[in-house]
CSV table of C-alpha atoms and ligand atoms in Angstrom, one decimal:
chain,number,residue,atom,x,y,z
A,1,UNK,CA,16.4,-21.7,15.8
A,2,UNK,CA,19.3,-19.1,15.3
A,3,UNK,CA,18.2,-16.6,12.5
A,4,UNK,CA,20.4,-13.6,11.0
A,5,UNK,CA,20.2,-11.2,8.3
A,6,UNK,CA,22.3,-11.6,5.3
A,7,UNK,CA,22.3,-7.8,3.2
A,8,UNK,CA,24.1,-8.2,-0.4
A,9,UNK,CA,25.7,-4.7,-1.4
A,10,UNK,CA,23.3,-2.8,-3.1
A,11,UNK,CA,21.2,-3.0,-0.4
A,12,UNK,CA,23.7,-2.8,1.9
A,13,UNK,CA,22.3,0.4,4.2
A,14,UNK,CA,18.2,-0.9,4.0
A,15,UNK,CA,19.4,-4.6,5.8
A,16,UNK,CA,21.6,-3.4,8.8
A,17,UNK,CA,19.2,-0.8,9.7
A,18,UNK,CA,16.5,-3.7,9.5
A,19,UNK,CA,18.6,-5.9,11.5
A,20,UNK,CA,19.4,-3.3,14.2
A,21,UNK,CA,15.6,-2.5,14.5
A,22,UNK,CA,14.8,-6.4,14.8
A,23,UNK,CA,18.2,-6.8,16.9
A,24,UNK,CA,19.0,-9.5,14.8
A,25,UNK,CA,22.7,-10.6,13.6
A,26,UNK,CA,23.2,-9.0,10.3
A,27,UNK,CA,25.7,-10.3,8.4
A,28,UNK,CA,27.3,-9.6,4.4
A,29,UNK,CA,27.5,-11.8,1.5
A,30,UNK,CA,30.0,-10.3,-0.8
A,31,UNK,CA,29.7,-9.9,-4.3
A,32,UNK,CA,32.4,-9.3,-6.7
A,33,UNK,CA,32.2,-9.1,-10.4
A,34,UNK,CA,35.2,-10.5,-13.1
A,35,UNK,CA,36.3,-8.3,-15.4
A,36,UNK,CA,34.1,-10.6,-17.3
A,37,UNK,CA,31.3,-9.5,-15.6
A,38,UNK,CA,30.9,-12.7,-13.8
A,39,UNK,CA,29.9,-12.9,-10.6
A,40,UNK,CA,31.8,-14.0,-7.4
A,41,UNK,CA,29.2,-14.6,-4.4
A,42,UNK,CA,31.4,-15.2,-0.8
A,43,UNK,CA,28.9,-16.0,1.7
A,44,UNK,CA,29.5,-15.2,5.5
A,45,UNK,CA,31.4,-18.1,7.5
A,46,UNK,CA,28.7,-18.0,10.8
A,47,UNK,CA,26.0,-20.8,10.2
A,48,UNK,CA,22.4,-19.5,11.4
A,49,UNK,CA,19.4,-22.0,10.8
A,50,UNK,CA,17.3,-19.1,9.4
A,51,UNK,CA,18.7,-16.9,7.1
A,52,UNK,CA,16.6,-14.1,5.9
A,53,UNK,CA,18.2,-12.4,2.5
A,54,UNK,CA,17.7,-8.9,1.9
A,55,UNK,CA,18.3,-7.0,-1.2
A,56,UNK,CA,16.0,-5.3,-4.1
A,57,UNK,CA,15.8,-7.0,-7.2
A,58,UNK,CA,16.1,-3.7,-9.1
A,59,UNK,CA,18.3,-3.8,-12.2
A,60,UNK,CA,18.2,-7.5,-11.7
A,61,UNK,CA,19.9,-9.8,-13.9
A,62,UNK,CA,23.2,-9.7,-12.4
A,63,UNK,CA,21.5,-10.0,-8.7
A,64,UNK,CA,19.2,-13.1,-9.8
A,65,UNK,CA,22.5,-15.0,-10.5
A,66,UNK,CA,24.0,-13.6,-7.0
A,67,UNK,CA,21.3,-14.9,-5.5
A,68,UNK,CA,21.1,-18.3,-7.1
A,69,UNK,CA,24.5,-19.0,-6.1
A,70,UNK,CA,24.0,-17.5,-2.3
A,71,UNK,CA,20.7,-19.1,-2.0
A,72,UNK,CA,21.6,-22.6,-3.3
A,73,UNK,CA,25.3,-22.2,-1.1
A,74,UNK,CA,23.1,-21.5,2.1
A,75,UNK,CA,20.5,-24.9,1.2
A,76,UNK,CA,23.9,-26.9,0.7
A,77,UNK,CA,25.5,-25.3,3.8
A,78,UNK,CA,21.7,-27.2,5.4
A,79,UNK,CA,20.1,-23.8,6.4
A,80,UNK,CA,16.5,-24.9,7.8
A,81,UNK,CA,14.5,-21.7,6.4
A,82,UNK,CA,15.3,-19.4,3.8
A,83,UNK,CA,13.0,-15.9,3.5
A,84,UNK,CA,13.5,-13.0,0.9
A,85,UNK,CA,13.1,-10.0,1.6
A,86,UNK,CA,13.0,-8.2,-1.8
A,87,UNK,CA,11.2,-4.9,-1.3
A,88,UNK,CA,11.1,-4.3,-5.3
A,89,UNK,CA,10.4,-7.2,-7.1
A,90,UNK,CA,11.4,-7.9,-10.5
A,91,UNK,CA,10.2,-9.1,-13.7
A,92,UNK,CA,6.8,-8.3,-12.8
A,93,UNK,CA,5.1,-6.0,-15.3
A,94,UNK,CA,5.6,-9.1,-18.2
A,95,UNK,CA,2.2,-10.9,-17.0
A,96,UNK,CA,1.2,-12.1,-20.4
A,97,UNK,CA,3.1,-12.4,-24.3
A,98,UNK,CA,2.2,-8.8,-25.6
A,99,UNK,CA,3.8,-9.8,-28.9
A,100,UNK,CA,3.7,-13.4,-29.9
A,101,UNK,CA,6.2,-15.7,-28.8
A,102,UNK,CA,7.7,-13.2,-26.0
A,103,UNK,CA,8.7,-15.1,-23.0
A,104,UNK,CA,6.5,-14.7,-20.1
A,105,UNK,CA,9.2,-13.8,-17.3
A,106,UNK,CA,6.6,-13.1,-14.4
A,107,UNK,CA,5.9,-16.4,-14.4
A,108,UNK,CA,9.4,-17.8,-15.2
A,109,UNK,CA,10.8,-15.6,-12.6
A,110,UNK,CA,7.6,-16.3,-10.0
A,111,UNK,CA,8.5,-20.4,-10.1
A,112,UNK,CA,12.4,-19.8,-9.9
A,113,UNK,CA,12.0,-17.7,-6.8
A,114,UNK,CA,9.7,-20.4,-5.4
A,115,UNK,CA,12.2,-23.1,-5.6
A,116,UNK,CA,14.5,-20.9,-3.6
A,117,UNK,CA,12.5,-19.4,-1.0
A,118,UNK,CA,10.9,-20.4,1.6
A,119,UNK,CA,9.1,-16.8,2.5
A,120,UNK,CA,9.3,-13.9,0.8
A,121,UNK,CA,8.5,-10.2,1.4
A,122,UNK,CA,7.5,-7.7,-1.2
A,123,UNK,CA,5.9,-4.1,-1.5
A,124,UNK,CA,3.7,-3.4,-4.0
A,125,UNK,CA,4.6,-5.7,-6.6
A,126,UNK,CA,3.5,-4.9,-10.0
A,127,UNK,CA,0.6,-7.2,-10.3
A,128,UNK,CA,-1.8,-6.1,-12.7
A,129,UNK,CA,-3.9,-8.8,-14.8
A,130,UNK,CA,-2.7,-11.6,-12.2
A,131,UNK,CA,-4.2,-10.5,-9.0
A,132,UNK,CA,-2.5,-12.6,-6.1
A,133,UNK,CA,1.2,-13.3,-5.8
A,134,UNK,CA,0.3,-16.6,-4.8
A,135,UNK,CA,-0.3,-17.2,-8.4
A,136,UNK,CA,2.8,-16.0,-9.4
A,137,UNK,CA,4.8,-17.6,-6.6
A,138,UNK,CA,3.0,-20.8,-5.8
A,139,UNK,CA,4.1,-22.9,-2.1
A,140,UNK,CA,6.2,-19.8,-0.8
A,141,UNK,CA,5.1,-18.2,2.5
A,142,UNK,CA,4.3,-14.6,0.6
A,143,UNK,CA,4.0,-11.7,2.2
A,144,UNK,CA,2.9,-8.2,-0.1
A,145,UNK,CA,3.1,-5.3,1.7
A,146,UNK,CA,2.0,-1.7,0.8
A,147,UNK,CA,4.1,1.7,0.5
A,148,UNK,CA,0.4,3.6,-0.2
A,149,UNK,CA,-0.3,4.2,3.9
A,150,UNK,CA,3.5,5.9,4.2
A,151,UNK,CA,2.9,8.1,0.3
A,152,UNK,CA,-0.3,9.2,2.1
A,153,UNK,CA,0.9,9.9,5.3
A,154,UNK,CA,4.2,11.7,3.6
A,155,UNK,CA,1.8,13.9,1.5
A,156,UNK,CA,-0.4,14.1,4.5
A,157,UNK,CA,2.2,15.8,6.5
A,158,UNK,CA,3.5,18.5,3.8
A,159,UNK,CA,-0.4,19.6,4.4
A,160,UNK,CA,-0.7,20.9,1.1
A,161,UNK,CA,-4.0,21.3,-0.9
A,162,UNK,CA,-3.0,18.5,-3.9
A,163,UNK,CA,-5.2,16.8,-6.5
A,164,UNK,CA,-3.4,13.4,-7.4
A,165,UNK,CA,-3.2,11.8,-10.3
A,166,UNK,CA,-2.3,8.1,-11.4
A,167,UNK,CA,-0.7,8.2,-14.7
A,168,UNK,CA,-2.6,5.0,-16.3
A,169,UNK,CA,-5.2,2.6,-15.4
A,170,UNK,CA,-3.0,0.3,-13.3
A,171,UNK,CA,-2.0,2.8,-10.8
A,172,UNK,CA,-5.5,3.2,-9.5
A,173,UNK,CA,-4.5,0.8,-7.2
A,174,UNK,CA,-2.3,2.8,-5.3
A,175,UNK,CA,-3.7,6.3,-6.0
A,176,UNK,CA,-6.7,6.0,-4.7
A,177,UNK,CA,-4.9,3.7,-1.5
A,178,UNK,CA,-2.7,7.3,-1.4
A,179,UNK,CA,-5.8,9.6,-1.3
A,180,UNK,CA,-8.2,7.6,1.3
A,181,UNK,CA,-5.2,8.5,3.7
A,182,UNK,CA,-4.3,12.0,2.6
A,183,UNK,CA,-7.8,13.0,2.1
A,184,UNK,CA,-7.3,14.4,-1.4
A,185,UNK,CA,-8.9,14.2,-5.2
A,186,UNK,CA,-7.7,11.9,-7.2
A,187,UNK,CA,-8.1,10.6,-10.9
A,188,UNK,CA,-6.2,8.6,-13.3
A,189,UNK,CA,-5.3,9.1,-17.3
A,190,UNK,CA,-5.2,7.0,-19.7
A,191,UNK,CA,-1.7,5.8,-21.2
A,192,UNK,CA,-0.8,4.3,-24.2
A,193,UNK,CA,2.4,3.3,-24.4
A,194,UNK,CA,4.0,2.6,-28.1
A,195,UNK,CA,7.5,1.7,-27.1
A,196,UNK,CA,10.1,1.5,-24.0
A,197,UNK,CA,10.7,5.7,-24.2
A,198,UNK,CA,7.2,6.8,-26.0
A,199,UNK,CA,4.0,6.8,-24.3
A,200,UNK,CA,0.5,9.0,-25.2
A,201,UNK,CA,-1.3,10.1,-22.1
A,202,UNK,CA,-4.7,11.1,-21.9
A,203,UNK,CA,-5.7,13.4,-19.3
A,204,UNK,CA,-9.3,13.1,-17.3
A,205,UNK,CA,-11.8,14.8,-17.3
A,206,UNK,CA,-11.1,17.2,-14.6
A,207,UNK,CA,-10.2,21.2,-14.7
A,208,UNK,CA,-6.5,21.8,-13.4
A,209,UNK,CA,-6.3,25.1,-14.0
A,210,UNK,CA,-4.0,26.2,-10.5
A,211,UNK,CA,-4.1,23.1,-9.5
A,212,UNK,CA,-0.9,21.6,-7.2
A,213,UNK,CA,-1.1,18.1,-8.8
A,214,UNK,CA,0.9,14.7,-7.2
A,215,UNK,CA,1.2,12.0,-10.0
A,216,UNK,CA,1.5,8.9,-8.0
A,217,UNK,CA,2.5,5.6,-9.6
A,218,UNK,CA,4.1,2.2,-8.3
A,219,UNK,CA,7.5,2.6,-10.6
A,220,UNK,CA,9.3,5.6,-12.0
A,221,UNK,CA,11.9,3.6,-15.0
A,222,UNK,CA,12.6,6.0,-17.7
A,223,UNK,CA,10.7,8.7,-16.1
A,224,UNK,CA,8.0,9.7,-19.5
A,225,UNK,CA,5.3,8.0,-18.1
A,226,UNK,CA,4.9,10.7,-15.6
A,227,UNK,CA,7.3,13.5,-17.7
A,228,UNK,CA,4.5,13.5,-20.5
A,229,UNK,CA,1.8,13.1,-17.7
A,230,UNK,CA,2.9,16.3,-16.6
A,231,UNK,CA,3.7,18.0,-19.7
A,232,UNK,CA,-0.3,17.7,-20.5
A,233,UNK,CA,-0.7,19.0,-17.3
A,234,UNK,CA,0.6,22.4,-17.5
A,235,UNK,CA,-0.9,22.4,-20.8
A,236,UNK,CA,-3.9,21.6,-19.0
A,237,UNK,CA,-2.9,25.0,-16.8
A,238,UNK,CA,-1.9,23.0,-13.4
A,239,UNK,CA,0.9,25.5,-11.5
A,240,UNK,CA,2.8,22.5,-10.1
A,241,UNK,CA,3.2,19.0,-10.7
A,242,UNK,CA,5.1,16.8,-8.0
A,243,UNK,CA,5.5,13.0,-8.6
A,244,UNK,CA,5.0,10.4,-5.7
A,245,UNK,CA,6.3,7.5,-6.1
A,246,UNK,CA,6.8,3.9,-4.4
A,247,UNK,CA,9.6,2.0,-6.4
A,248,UNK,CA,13.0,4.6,-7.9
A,249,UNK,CA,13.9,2.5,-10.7
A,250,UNK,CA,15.1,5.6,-12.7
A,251,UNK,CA,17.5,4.7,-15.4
A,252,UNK,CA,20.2,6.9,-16.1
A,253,UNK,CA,18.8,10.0,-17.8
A,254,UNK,CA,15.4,9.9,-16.1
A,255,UNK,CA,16.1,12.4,-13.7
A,256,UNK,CA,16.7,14.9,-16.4
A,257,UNK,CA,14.1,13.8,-18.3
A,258,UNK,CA,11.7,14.8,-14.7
A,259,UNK,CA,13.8,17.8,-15.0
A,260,UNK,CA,12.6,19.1,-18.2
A,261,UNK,CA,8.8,18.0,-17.8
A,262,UNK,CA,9.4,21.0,-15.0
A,263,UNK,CA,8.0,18.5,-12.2
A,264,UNK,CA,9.3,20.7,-8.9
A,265,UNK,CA,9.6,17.9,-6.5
A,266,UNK,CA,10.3,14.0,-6.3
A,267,UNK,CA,9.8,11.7,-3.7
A,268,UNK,CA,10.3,8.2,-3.4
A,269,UNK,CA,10.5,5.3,-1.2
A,270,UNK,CA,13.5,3.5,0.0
A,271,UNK,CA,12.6,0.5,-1.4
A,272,UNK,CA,15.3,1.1,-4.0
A,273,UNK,CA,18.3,3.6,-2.6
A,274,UNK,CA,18.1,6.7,-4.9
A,275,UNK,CA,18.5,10.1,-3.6
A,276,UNK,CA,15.0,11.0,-4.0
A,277,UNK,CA,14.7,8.5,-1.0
A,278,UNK,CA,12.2,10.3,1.6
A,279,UNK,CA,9.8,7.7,2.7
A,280,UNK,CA,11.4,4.7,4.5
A,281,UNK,CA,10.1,1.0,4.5
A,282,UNK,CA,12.5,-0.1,7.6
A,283,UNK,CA,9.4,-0.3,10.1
A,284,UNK,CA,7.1,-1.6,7.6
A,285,UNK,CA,9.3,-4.6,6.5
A,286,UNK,CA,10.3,-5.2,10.0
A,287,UNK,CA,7.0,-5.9,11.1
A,288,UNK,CA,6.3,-8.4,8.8
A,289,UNK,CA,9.8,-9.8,9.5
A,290,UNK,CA,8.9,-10.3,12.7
A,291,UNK,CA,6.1,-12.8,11.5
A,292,UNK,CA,8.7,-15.1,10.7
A,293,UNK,CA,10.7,-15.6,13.6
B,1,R5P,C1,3.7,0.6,-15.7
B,1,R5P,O1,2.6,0.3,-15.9
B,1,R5P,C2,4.2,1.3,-14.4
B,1,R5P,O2,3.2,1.4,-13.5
B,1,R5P,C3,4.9,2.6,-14.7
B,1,R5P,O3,3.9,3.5,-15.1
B,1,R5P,C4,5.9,2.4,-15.8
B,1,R5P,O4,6.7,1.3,-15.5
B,1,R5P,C5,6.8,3.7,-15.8
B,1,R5P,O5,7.7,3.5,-16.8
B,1,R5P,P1,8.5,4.7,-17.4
B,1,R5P,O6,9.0,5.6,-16.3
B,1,R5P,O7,9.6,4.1,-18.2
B,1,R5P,O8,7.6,5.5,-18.3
């Protein structure tokens, strides 16, 4: 069975280095947009029997249609096997109508990437009230990886005294994951959220003052989740708040909104390029990858 790499552009970097570490072929599907904003997908002209796609589905409406048309091209083309490997997964946080009538997309999504894919490889997909992916992508080969063992050992390295913090009750998950290996406190607030930009954040019961706090969570988007997390913070009398975090989303004025919360340092994962990039997933995925061949 020949197998290769395909890498679409905005994950261009991430896939070649994974194919060089699993000396793989690695090859590029091209995308190009219409003025329009319709998509053209080229695919490469070699013919491998496993193709293994690799791109995060970050800002992801235009790259589900991409990959539609490459994935459906390749089945036509009679690939044999067709893997994902999708280190930020979309459309995961809508588990449930929170308003009536609201479409449920995890799922919708969840059955649409089953259809396609044979395997597929994830990190830390937001799974909250559903608690296997296997429910969300039933008959796919799915693999969920964890980011928490590289945070930790990241934050275990910089061998600073920190007290982390997950900003709601869904990133317990991967704070306390985070602390086991850094061999830190930890606690999470409570959040309310009352739109896309406003959210209420409770702290815990815990005394900060001095404290060098890490808020770790799965997804930085707008950045107020943890902005106002660490606003209460230094109210609460911490000296420094640095944020921890697994997937970059960070729309376009998050950054500044990080900025003027006063949080001193951000790091991220490469699941998602950004330049706050400091931990990197290429070993991690690869690994998995390697289950596959
Ligand atoms: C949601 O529950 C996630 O874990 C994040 O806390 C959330 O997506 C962050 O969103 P934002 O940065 O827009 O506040």
């Amino acid at each position: 069975m020949t197998t290769a790499i395909y890498t679409f552009p905005s994950y261009r970097q991430q896939g070649e280095q994974l194919a060089k570490t699993l000396n793989l072929p690695c090859a590029q599907v091209k995308v190009h947009h219409f003025p329009d904003k319709e998509s053209l997908v080229t695919l490469p002209v070699e013919k491998y029997d496993h193709i293994i796609f690799c791109l995060s589905l970050d800002y992801p409406n235009n790259k589900l249609i991409e990959l539609l048309f490459a994935a459906t091209s390749v089945r036509t083309q009679g690939v044999k096997r067709l893997s994902l490997v999708a280190p930020y997964l979309c459309y995961m946080r809508q588990d449930k109508s929170f308003h009536s009538n609201e479409a449920i997309s995890q799922k919708i999504i969840g059955q649409w990437l089953s259809d396609l894919f044979d395997d597929l490889i994830t990190v830390d997909p937001h799974l909250h009230r559903v608690t296997s992916l296997d429910d969300v992508i039933p008959g796919t080969n799915n693999s969920v990886l964890s980011a928490t063992a590289l945070l930790g050992e990241f934050l275990k390295n910089l061998k600073q005294d920190v007290f982390l913090i997950g900003p709601d009750e869904e990133s317990l998950q991967w704070v306390k994951q985070v602390a086991i290996i850094c061999d830190a406190n930890y606690a999470v607030a409570n959040k309310i959220r009352h739109s896309d930009t406003h959210v209420s954040i409770q702290l815990p019961d815990n005394n900060f003052t001095n404290k060098h706090v890490v808020l770790v969570d799965d997804v930085i988007s707008t950045g107020n989740t943890v902005s106002q997390t660490a606003t209460s913070l230094y109210q609460a009398g911490a000296k420094q708040v640095d944020v921890l975090v697994t997937h970059a989303l960070f729309s376009k004025d998050a950054i500044n909104i990080l900025n003027k919360a006063n949080i001193k340092n951000i790091y991220s994962s490469d699941s998602i390029p950004h330049k706050t990039n400091c931990i990197f997933l290429t070993n991690l995925l690869a690994r998995q990858i390697k289950t596959l061949l």
